[in-house]
Amino acid sequence: MAFRCTKPTPHPVKTLAYEPWELEIKPFQVAPQTWYVAGQTWVGCYLIDTGDGLILLDTAIPESLYLLVDSIYRLGYKPEDIKKILISHAHFDHCGAAAAMKKLTGAELYMSKEDTEFMKACPEETMVLDPDSHPQMFEVDKYYSDDEPITLGNISIRTMLTPGHTIGCTSFFWDVKNPANGETYVVGMHGGVGGNTMNDGYYSTSKYLTPDLRERFFNDCEKVKSIHVDIALPSHPNQIEIVDRAGQYTDESQPYLDDTVWADFVEERVRQVKALMK
Ligand SMILES: [Zn+2]
């Protein structure tokens, strides 16, 4: 199945605040050792079983936290099995529940230095963006380094600073082995591609983000799209359709294995940001 994106969820924050069950989805596997565990279909959170503890990518918002925790238990894990929480970028929809998850799990929390400073300097552009969500500020334990993968068990996550959507957006890449045939796949998740913060209207009011970030995004995307990714995961499920195959995963069938999706996705996002410049 080739790359396909779908329409964004209308009024997602209000829905998750008042009728979260409307967006509920049970956890589902997307790659070897890797599950979609957000519990809702608006913002992605992924759980990686490293064989020696779990890594969680993003936490979504406090209003859907119970669905995230429920997903973790449904897979047979416990929140305290999570040793590391990696945040893609400092917007409340990806890290609004980070404080609660850090408290619940005792995990080490990672975010880029750039976005940590952005969050502290500009809560109104990062955390306090929607009156229906009540995110909590949090302390970051470790910053990413592009030269130093984050390793736990048999998983090493390579991080790449990919600014644009925020100043410290971080993309993640890791290798997994298919136990059915011994093949190795690269799994990738871009840290943030939304054009909502890469347009002149946004720049005219922002205290922190400037148009050179958009140029950096275009330049980086050339590099990013040339990275070989076998299984491309979205940070919002509408960006790359994955929910349509929820529950279909087996090691033998690999419904998300398609190494054409990543480059098509990156190109499509560049096209969308350029369209906003016209
Ligand atoms: Zn964002």
PDB file of C-alpha atoms and ligand atoms in Angstrom:
ATOM      1  CA  MET A   1       0.000   0.000   0.000  1.00  0.00           C
ATOM      2  CA  ALA A   2       1.469   3.321  -1.058  1.00  0.00           C
ATOM      3  CA  PHE A   3       1.545   6.495   0.996  1.00  0.00           C
ATOM      4  CA  ARG A   4      -1.820   7.930   1.872  1.00  0.00           C
ATOM      5  CA  CYS A   5      -2.795  10.722   4.255  1.00  0.00           C
ATOM      6  CA  THR A   6      -6.274  11.498   5.520  1.00  0.00           C
ATOM      7  CA  LYS A   7      -8.118  14.580   6.779  1.00  0.00           C
ATOM      8  CA  PRO A   8      -7.142  15.941  10.203  1.00  0.00           C
ATOM      9  CA  THR A   9      -9.564  15.168  13.037  1.00  0.00           C
ATOM     10  CA  PRO A  10     -11.976  18.083  13.520  1.00  0.00           C
ATOM     11  CA  HIS A  11     -11.989  19.612  17.072  1.00  0.00           C
ATOM     12  CA  PRO A  12      -9.682  16.935  18.482  1.00  0.00           C
ATOM     13  CA  VAL A  13      -8.888  18.669  21.781  1.00  0.00           C
ATOM     14  CA  LYS A  14     -12.512  19.382  22.624  1.00  0.00           C
ATOM     15  CA  THR A  15     -13.448  15.820  21.748  1.00  0.00           C
ATOM     16  CA  LEU A  16     -10.651  14.342  23.868  1.00  0.00           C
ATOM     17  CA  ALA A  17     -11.562  16.687  26.740  1.00  0.00           C
ATOM     18  CA  TYR A  18     -15.274  15.921  26.793  1.00  0.00           C
ATOM     19  CA  GLU A  19     -15.911  12.720  24.796  1.00  0.00           C
ATOM     20  CA  PRO A  20     -12.548  10.955  24.541  1.00  0.00           C
ATOM     21  CA  TRP A  21     -14.231   7.641  23.723  1.00  0.00           C
ATOM     22  CA  GLU A  22     -15.202   9.129  20.343  1.00  0.00           C
ATOM     23  CA  LEU A  23     -11.562   8.879  19.248  1.00  0.00           C
ATOM     24  CA  GLU A  24     -10.672   5.727  21.163  1.00  0.00           C
ATOM     25  CA  ILE A  25      -8.626   3.000  19.525  1.00  0.00           C
ATOM     26  CA  LYS A  26      -7.166  -0.152  21.043  1.00  0.00           C
ATOM     27  CA  PRO A  27      -3.378  -0.580  20.855  1.00  0.00           C
ATOM     28  CA  PHE A  28      -2.064  -2.206  17.700  1.00  0.00           C
ATOM     29  CA  GLN A  29       1.288  -3.426  16.482  1.00  0.00           C
ATOM     30  CA  VAL A  30       2.972  -1.554  13.622  1.00  0.00           C
ATOM     31  CA  ALA A  31       6.443  -3.109  13.455  1.00  0.00           C
ATOM     32  CA  PRO A  32       8.457  -5.777  15.250  1.00  0.00           C
ATOM     33  CA  GLN A  33       8.729  -4.766  18.944  1.00  0.00           C
ATOM     34  CA  THR A  34       6.666  -1.622  18.238  1.00  0.00           C
ATOM     35  CA  TRP A  35       3.015  -0.722  19.053  1.00  0.00           C
ATOM     36  CA  TYR A  36       0.703   2.252  18.610  1.00  0.00           C
ATOM     37  CA  VAL A  37      -0.452   2.977  22.159  1.00  0.00           C
ATOM     38  CA  ALA A  38      -1.948   6.486  22.121  1.00  0.00           C
ATOM     39  CA  GLY A  39      -5.386   4.995  22.756  1.00  0.00           C
ATOM     40  CA  GLN A  40      -6.876   7.696  20.501  1.00  0.00           C
ATOM     41  CA  THR A  41      -6.551   8.487  16.814  1.00  0.00           C
ATOM     42  CA  TRP A  42      -5.407  12.126  16.953  1.00  0.00           C
ATOM     43  CA  VAL A  43      -1.798  12.104  18.207  1.00  0.00           C
ATOM     44  CA  GLY A  44       0.519   9.118  17.914  1.00  0.00           C
ATOM     45  CA  CYS A  45       2.358   7.527  20.846  1.00  0.00           C
ATOM     46  CA  TYR A  46       4.496   4.441  20.275  1.00  0.00           C
ATOM     47  CA  LEU A  47       5.768   1.802  22.673  1.00  0.00           C
ATOM     48  CA  ILE A  48       8.947  -0.120  21.872  1.00  0.00           C
ATOM     49  CA  ASP A  49       9.779  -3.343  23.725  1.00  0.00           C
ATOM     50  CA  THR A  50      13.579  -3.435  23.820  1.00  0.00           C
ATOM     51  CA  GLY A  51      13.760  -6.783  25.598  1.00  0.00           C
ATOM     52  CA  ASP A  52      15.104  -4.946  28.631  1.00  0.00           C
ATOM     53  CA  GLY A  53      12.385  -2.404  29.351  1.00  0.00           C
ATOM     54  CA  LEU A  54      10.180  -0.158  27.252  1.00  0.00           C
ATOM     55  CA  ILE A  55      10.694   3.111  25.406  1.00  0.00           C
ATOM     56  CA  LEU A  56       7.717   5.423  24.910  1.00  0.00           C
ATOM     57  CA  LEU A  57       7.665   7.950  22.072  1.00  0.00           C
ATOM     58  CA  ASP A  58       5.463  10.946  22.985  1.00  0.00           C
ATOM     59  CA  THR A  59       2.669  11.049  25.552  1.00  0.00           C
ATOM     60  CA  ALA A  60      -0.159  13.091  23.964  1.00  0.00           C
ATOM     61  CA  ILE A  61      -2.363  15.188  26.265  1.00  0.00           C
ATOM     62  CA  PRO A  62      -3.566  14.645  29.849  1.00  0.00           C
ATOM     63  CA  GLU A  63      -7.159  14.330  28.623  1.00  0.00           C
ATOM     64  CA  SER A  64      -6.288  11.070  26.807  1.00  0.00           C
ATOM     65  CA  LEU A  65      -3.761   9.826  29.357  1.00  0.00           C
ATOM     66  CA  TYR A  66      -6.079   7.095  30.661  1.00  0.00           C
ATOM     67  CA  LEU A  67      -6.312   5.687  27.127  1.00  0.00           C
ATOM     68  CA  LEU A  68      -2.508   5.597  26.830  1.00  0.00           C
ATOM     69  CA  VAL A  69      -2.150   3.846  30.185  1.00  0.00           C
ATOM     70  CA  ASP A  70      -4.991   1.454  29.322  1.00  0.00           C
ATOM     71  CA  SER A  71      -3.208   0.599  26.041  1.00  0.00           C
ATOM     72  CA  ILE A  72       0.017  -0.212  27.901  1.00  0.00           C
ATOM     73  CA  TYR A  73      -1.790  -2.603  30.259  1.00  0.00           C
ATOM     74  CA  ARG A  74      -3.767  -4.181  27.403  1.00  0.00           C
ATOM     75  CA  LEU A  75      -0.480  -5.223  25.795  1.00  0.00           C
ATOM     76  CA  GLY A  76       0.511  -6.942  29.032  1.00  0.00           C
ATOM     77  CA  TYR A  77       2.981  -4.297  30.179  1.00  0.00           C
ATOM     78  CA  LYS A  78       2.997  -1.960  33.154  1.00  0.00           C
ATOM     79  CA  PRO A  79       3.783   1.772  33.079  1.00  0.00           C
ATOM     80  CA  GLU A  80       6.772   1.192  35.366  1.00  0.00           C
ATOM     81  CA  ASP A  81       8.309  -1.021  32.641  1.00  0.00           C
ATOM     82  CA  ILE A  82       8.890   2.214  30.678  1.00  0.00           C
ATOM     83  CA  LYS A  83      12.515   3.292  31.214  1.00  0.00           C
ATOM     84  CA  LYS A  84      12.772   6.131  28.704  1.00  0.00           C
ATOM     85  CA  ILE A  85      10.256   8.636  27.358  1.00  0.00           C
ATOM     86  CA  LEU A  86      11.292  10.441  24.167  1.00  0.00           C
ATOM     87  CA  ILE A  87       9.436  13.614  23.202  1.00  0.00           C
ATOM     88  CA  SER A  88       9.371  14.591  19.521  1.00  0.00           C
ATOM     89  CA  HIS A  89       8.722  18.293  20.087  1.00  0.00           C
ATOM     90  CA  ALA A  90       7.504  20.750  22.697  1.00  0.00           C
ATOM     91  CA  HIS A  91       3.871  21.138  21.636  1.00  0.00           C
ATOM     92  CA  PHE A  92       1.259  20.208  24.239  1.00  0.00           C
ATOM     93  CA  ASP A  93      -0.393  17.613  21.991  1.00  0.00           C
ATOM     94  CA  HIS A  94       2.808  15.528  22.046  1.00  0.00           C
ATOM     95  CA  CYS A  95       4.069  16.219  25.574  1.00  0.00           C
ATOM     96  CA  GLY A  96       1.137  17.618  27.578  1.00  0.00           C
ATOM     97  CA  ALA A  97       0.988  14.389  29.602  1.00  0.00           C
ATOM     98  CA  ALA A  98       4.783  14.045  29.927  1.00  0.00           C
ATOM     99  CA  ALA A  99       4.821  15.238  33.554  1.00  0.00           C
ATOM    100  CA  ALA A 100       2.187  12.668  34.531  1.00  0.00           C
ATOM    101  CA  MET A 101       3.880   9.849  32.609  1.00  0.00           C
ATOM    102  CA  LYS A 102       7.259  10.673  34.128  1.00  0.00           C
ATOM    103  CA  LYS A 103       5.720  10.553  37.605  1.00  0.00           C
ATOM    104  CA  LEU A 104       3.835   7.326  36.877  1.00  0.00           C
ATOM    105  CA  THR A 105       6.743   5.458  35.270  1.00  0.00           C
ATOM    106  CA  GLY A 106       9.861   6.934  36.867  1.00  0.00           C
ATOM    107  CA  ALA A 107      11.348   6.958  33.340  1.00  0.00           C
ATOM    108  CA  GLU A 108      14.123   9.247  32.094  1.00  0.00           C
ATOM    109  CA  LEU A 109      12.622  11.984  29.969  1.00  0.00           C
ATOM    110  CA  TYR A 110      14.308  13.196  26.774  1.00  0.00           C
ATOM    111  CA  MET A 111      13.664  16.252  24.636  1.00  0.00           C
ATOM    112  CA  SER A 112      15.917  18.438  22.499  1.00  0.00           C
ATOM    113  CA  LYS A 113      17.744  21.294  24.213  1.00  0.00           C
ATOM    114  CA  GLU A 114      16.285  23.666  21.614  1.00  0.00           C
ATOM    115  CA  ASP A 115      12.683  22.732  22.378  1.00  0.00           C
ATOM    116  CA  THR A 116      13.277  22.657  26.126  1.00  0.00           C
ATOM    117  CA  GLU A 117      14.400  26.284  25.926  1.00  0.00           C
ATOM    118  CA  PHE A 118      11.508  27.126  23.572  1.00  0.00           C
ATOM    119  CA  MET A 119       9.011  25.587  26.018  1.00  0.00           C
ATOM    120  CA  LYS A 120      10.428  27.495  28.977  1.00  0.00           C
ATOM    121  CA  ALA A 121      10.599  30.796  27.111  1.00  0.00           C
ATOM    122  CA  CYS A 122       7.249  30.513  25.342  1.00  0.00           C
ATOM    123  CA  PRO A 123       4.615  28.414  27.119  1.00  0.00           C
ATOM    124  CA  GLU A 124       1.979  30.294  25.111  1.00  0.00           C
ATOM    125  CA  GLU A 125       3.428  28.918  21.850  1.00  0.00           C
ATOM    126  CA  THR A 126       4.125  25.407  23.107  1.00  0.00           C
ATOM    127  CA  MET A 127       2.058  24.222  26.056  1.00  0.00           C
ATOM    128  CA  VAL A 128      -0.780  26.678  26.585  1.00  0.00           C
ATOM    129  CA  LEU A 129      -2.425  26.547  23.192  1.00  0.00           C
ATOM    130  CA  ASP A 130      -5.919  25.265  23.825  1.00  0.00           C
ATOM    131  CA  PRO A 131      -8.270  26.107  26.691  1.00  0.00           C
ATOM    132  CA  ASP A 132      -9.736  22.583  26.677  1.00  0.00           C
ATOM    133  CA  SER A 133      -6.419  20.878  27.469  1.00  0.00           C
ATOM    134  CA  HIS A 134      -4.562  21.139  30.761  1.00  0.00           C
ATOM    135  CA  PRO A 135      -0.953  20.156  30.072  1.00  0.00           C
ATOM    136  CA  GLN A 136       1.642  20.303  32.821  1.00  0.00           C
ATOM    137  CA  MET A 137       5.150  21.706  32.476  1.00  0.00           C
ATOM    138  CA  PHE A 138       7.880  19.143  33.050  1.00  0.00           C
ATOM    139  CA  GLU A 139      11.598  18.794  33.644  1.00  0.00           C
ATOM    140  CA  VAL A 140      13.747  17.258  30.923  1.00  0.00           C
ATOM    141  CA  ASP A 141      16.399  14.795  32.163  1.00  0.00           C
ATOM    142  CA  LYS A 142      18.463  14.473  28.984  1.00  0.00           C
ATOM    143  CA  TYR A 143      18.899  16.246  25.674  1.00  0.00           C
ATOM    144  CA  TYR A 144      19.314  14.448  22.362  1.00  0.00           C
ATOM    145  CA  SER A 145      22.560  14.223  20.492  1.00  0.00           C
ATOM    146  CA  ASP A 146      22.507  13.279  16.802  1.00  0.00           C
ATOM    147  CA  ASP A 147      25.836  11.484  17.352  1.00  0.00           C
ATOM    148  CA  GLU A 148      24.724   9.428  20.316  1.00  0.00           C
ATOM    149  CA  PRO A 149      21.918   6.920  19.842  1.00  0.00           C
ATOM    150  CA  ILE A 150      19.655   6.168  22.786  1.00  0.00           C
ATOM    151  CA  THR A 151      20.123   2.511  23.584  1.00  0.00           C
ATOM    152  CA  LEU A 152      18.069   0.172  25.734  1.00  0.00           C
ATOM    153  CA  GLY A 153      18.017  -3.613  25.385  1.00  0.00           C
ATOM    154  CA  ASN A 154      18.371  -4.513  21.710  1.00  0.00           C
ATOM    155  CA  ILE A 155      17.061  -1.162  20.411  1.00  0.00           C
ATOM    156  CA  SER A 156      19.173   1.873  19.512  1.00  0.00           C
ATOM    157  CA  ILE A 157      17.231   4.970  18.540  1.00  0.00           C
ATOM    158  CA  ARG A 158      19.103   7.377  16.316  1.00  0.00           C
ATOM    159  CA  THR A 159      17.852  10.925  16.714  1.00  0.00           C
ATOM    160  CA  MET A 160      18.035  13.713  14.169  1.00  0.00           C
ATOM    161  CA  LEU A 161      17.344  17.353  14.879  1.00  0.00           C
ATOM    162  CA  THR A 162      14.801  18.379  12.217  1.00  0.00           C
ATOM    163  CA  PRO A 163      13.728  21.976  12.969  1.00  0.00           C
ATOM    164  CA  GLY A 164      10.907  23.749  11.194  1.00  0.00           C
ATOM    165  CA  HIS A 165       7.633  22.917  12.889  1.00  0.00           C
ATOM    166  CA  THR A 166       9.420  23.852  16.140  1.00  0.00           C
ATOM    167  CA  ILE A 167      13.022  24.872  16.663  1.00  0.00           C
ATOM    168  CA  GLY A 168      13.973  21.550  18.240  1.00  0.00           C
ATOM    169  CA  CYS A 169      11.779  18.979  16.490  1.00  0.00           C
ATOM    170  CA  THR A 170      13.523  15.618  16.689  1.00  0.00           C
ATOM    171  CA  SER A 171      13.040  12.660  14.359  1.00  0.00           C
ATOM    172  CA  PHE A 172      13.615   9.052  15.408  1.00  0.00           C
ATOM    173  CA  PHE A 173      15.015   6.054  13.530  1.00  0.00           C
ATOM    174  CA  TRP A 174      15.567   2.552  14.854  1.00  0.00           C
ATOM    175  CA  ASP A 175      16.240  -0.940  13.543  1.00  0.00           C
ATOM    176  CA  VAL A 176      14.098  -3.938  14.370  1.00  0.00           C
ATOM    177  CA  LYS A 177      14.487  -7.550  13.382  1.00  0.00           C
ATOM    178  CA  ASN A 178      11.544  -9.530  12.049  1.00  0.00           C
ATOM    179  CA  PRO A 179      11.522 -12.769  14.076  1.00  0.00           C
ATOM    180  CA  ALA A 180       9.660 -14.532  11.238  1.00  0.00           C
ATOM    181  CA  ASN A 181      12.455 -14.212   8.670  1.00  0.00           C
ATOM    182  CA  GLY A 182      15.412 -12.505  10.350  1.00  0.00           C
ATOM    183  CA  GLU A 183      15.165  -9.404   8.123  1.00  0.00           C
ATOM    184  CA  THR A 184      16.071  -6.036   9.619  1.00  0.00           C
ATOM    185  CA  TYR A 185      13.804  -3.035   9.053  1.00  0.00           C
ATOM    186  CA  VAL A 186      14.438   0.631   9.699  1.00  0.00           C
ATOM    187  CA  VAL A 187      11.482   2.266  11.442  1.00  0.00           C
ATOM    188  CA  GLY A 188      11.218   6.058  11.232  1.00  0.00           C
ATOM    189  CA  MET A 189       9.087   8.774  12.776  1.00  0.00           C
ATOM    190  CA  HIS A 190       9.486  12.416  11.745  1.00  0.00           C
ATOM    191  CA  GLY A 191       9.396  14.739  14.751  1.00  0.00           C
ATOM    192  CA  GLY A 192       6.980  17.308  13.332  1.00  0.00           C
ATOM    193  CA  VAL A 193       5.895  18.502   9.912  1.00  0.00           C
ATOM    194  CA  GLY A 194       2.900  20.760  10.546  1.00  0.00           C
ATOM    195  CA  GLY A 195       2.771  23.899   8.415  1.00  0.00           C
ATOM    196  CA  ASN A 196       0.667  25.638  11.073  1.00  0.00           C
ATOM    197  CA  THR A 197       3.928  27.038  12.520  1.00  0.00           C
ATOM    198  CA  MET A 198       5.701  27.481   9.183  1.00  0.00           C
ATOM    199  CA  ASN A 199       3.742  30.309   7.569  1.00  0.00           C
ATOM    200  CA  ASP A 200       4.065  34.090   7.495  1.00  0.00           C
ATOM    201  CA  GLY A 201       0.993  34.598   9.677  1.00  0.00           C
ATOM    202  CA  TYR A 202       2.545  32.528  12.442  1.00  0.00           C
ATOM    203  CA  TYR A 203       5.942  34.193  12.106  1.00  0.00           C
ATOM    204  CA  SER A 204       4.355  37.637  12.359  1.00  0.00           C
ATOM    205  CA  THR A 205       3.122  36.903  15.892  1.00  0.00           C
ATOM    206  CA  SER A 206       5.716  34.413  17.147  1.00  0.00           C
ATOM    207  CA  LYS A 207       8.145  35.525  19.825  1.00  0.00           C
ATOM    208  CA  TYR A 208      10.530  32.708  19.046  1.00  0.00           C
ATOM    209  CA  LEU A 209      10.214  31.093  15.614  1.00  0.00           C
ATOM    210  CA  THR A 210      11.523  32.827  12.487  1.00  0.00           C
ATOM    211  CA  PRO A 211      11.220  32.187   8.717  1.00  0.00           C
ATOM    212  CA  ASP A 212      14.777  30.816   8.516  1.00  0.00           C
ATOM    213  CA  LEU A 213      13.409  27.719  10.271  1.00  0.00           C
ATOM    214  CA  ARG A 214      11.205  27.093   7.254  1.00  0.00           C
ATOM    215  CA  GLU A 215      14.247  27.291   4.989  1.00  0.00           C
ATOM    216  CA  ARG A 216      16.042  24.872   7.273  1.00  0.00           C
ATOM    217  CA  PHE A 217      13.022  22.546   7.057  1.00  0.00           C
ATOM    218  CA  PHE A 218      13.147  22.563   3.233  1.00  0.00           C
ATOM    219  CA  ASN A 219      16.895  21.912   3.235  1.00  0.00           C
ATOM    220  CA  ASP A 220      16.709  19.169   5.847  1.00  0.00           C
ATOM    221  CA  CYS A 221      13.847  17.440   4.061  1.00  0.00           C
ATOM    222  CA  GLU A 222      16.164  16.765   1.125  1.00  0.00           C
ATOM    223  CA  LYS A 223      18.462  14.863   3.490  1.00  0.00           C
ATOM    224  CA  VAL A 224      15.644  13.323   5.496  1.00  0.00           C
ATOM    225  CA  LYS A 225      13.834  11.871   2.514  1.00  0.00           C
ATOM    226  CA  SER A 226      16.993  10.127   1.332  1.00  0.00           C
ATOM    227  CA  ILE A 227      17.192   8.154   4.583  1.00  0.00           C
ATOM    228  CA  HIS A 228      16.098   4.590   3.954  1.00  0.00           C
ATOM    229  CA  VAL A 229      13.014   3.836   6.059  1.00  0.00           C
ATOM    230  CA  ASP A 230      11.129   0.547   5.699  1.00  0.00           C
ATOM    231  CA  ILE A 231       8.281   1.344   8.081  1.00  0.00           C
ATOM    232  CA  ALA A 232       7.232   5.002   8.293  1.00  0.00           C
ATOM    233  CA  LEU A 233       5.228   6.003  11.353  1.00  0.00           C
ATOM    234  CA  PRO A 234       3.288   9.278  11.655  1.00  0.00           C
ATOM    235  CA  SER A 235       3.328  11.550  14.708  1.00  0.00           C
ATOM    236  CA  HIS A 236      -0.334  12.225  13.873  1.00  0.00           C
ATOM    237  CA  PRO A 237      -2.090   9.198  12.339  1.00  0.00           C
ATOM    238  CA  ASN A 238      -3.754  11.317   9.650  1.00  0.00           C
ATOM    239  CA  GLN A 239      -0.320  12.197   8.190  1.00  0.00           C
ATOM    240  CA  ILE A 240       0.387   8.624   7.127  1.00  0.00           C
ATOM    241  CA  GLU A 241      -2.582   6.270   7.117  1.00  0.00           C
ATOM    242  CA  ILE A 242      -1.945   3.458   9.628  1.00  0.00           C
ATOM    243  CA  VAL A 243      -5.225   3.138  11.531  1.00  0.00           C
ATOM    244  CA  ASP A 244      -6.856   1.419   8.538  1.00  0.00           C
ATOM    245  CA  ARG A 245      -4.723  -1.683   9.204  1.00  0.00           C
ATOM    246  CA  ALA A 246      -5.063  -1.687  13.006  1.00  0.00           C
ATOM    247  CA  GLY A 247      -5.141  -5.260  14.281  1.00  0.00           C
ATOM    248  CA  GLN A 248      -3.878  -6.781  11.016  1.00  0.00           C
ATOM    249  CA  TYR A 249      -0.218  -6.962  11.951  1.00  0.00           C
ATOM    250  CA  THR A 250       1.602 -10.278  12.078  1.00  0.00           C
ATOM    251  CA  ASP A 251       5.356 -10.783  11.778  1.00  0.00           C
ATOM    252  CA  GLU A 252       4.667 -12.730   8.572  1.00  0.00           C
ATOM    253  CA  SER A 253       2.313 -10.198   6.922  1.00  0.00           C
ATOM    254  CA  GLN A 254       4.047  -6.851   7.836  1.00  0.00           C
ATOM    255  CA  PRO A 255       1.167  -4.610   6.687  1.00  0.00           C
ATOM    256  CA  TYR A 256       3.192  -1.414   7.241  1.00  0.00           C
ATOM    257  CA  LEU A 257       6.321  -2.507   5.411  1.00  0.00           C
ATOM    258  CA  ASP A 258       6.753  -0.213   2.383  1.00  0.00           C
ATOM    259  CA  ASP A 259      10.001   1.637   1.777  1.00  0.00           C
ATOM    260  CA  THR A 260       8.388   4.122  -0.634  1.00  0.00           C
ATOM    261  CA  VAL A 261       6.160   5.745   2.009  1.00  0.00           C
ATOM    262  CA  TRP A 262       8.820   7.777   3.823  1.00  0.00           C
ATOM    263  CA  ALA A 263      10.108   9.821   0.874  1.00  0.00           C
ATOM    264  CA  ASP A 264       6.570  10.357  -0.481  1.00  0.00           C
ATOM    265  CA  PHE A 265       5.447  11.564   2.937  1.00  0.00           C
ATOM    266  CA  VAL A 266       8.335  14.022   3.317  1.00  0.00           C
ATOM    267  CA  GLU A 267       7.769  15.367  -0.197  1.00  0.00           C
ATOM    268  CA  GLU A 268       4.063  15.820   0.448  1.00  0.00           C
ATOM    269  CA  ARG A 269       4.754  17.786   3.628  1.00  0.00           C
ATOM    270  CA  VAL A 270       7.215  20.080   1.820  1.00  0.00           C
ATOM    271  CA  ARG A 271       4.569  20.639  -0.854  1.00  0.00           C
ATOM    272  CA  GLN A 272       2.014  21.565   1.842  1.00  0.00           C
ATOM    273  CA  VAL A 273       4.337  24.085   3.519  1.00  0.00           C
ATOM    274  CA  LYS A 274       5.220  25.629   0.123  1.00  0.00           C
ATOM    275  CA  ALA A 275       1.504  25.919  -0.711  1.00  0.00           C
ATOM    276  CA  LEU A 276       1.090  28.088   2.387  1.00  0.00           C
ATOM    277  CA  MET A 277       3.684  30.521   1.003  1.00  0.00           C
ATOM    278  CA  LYS A 278       1.599  31.370  -2.086  1.00  0.00           C
TER     279      LYS A 278
HETATM  280 ZN    ZN B   1       3.359  20.372  16.912  1.00  0.00          ZN
END
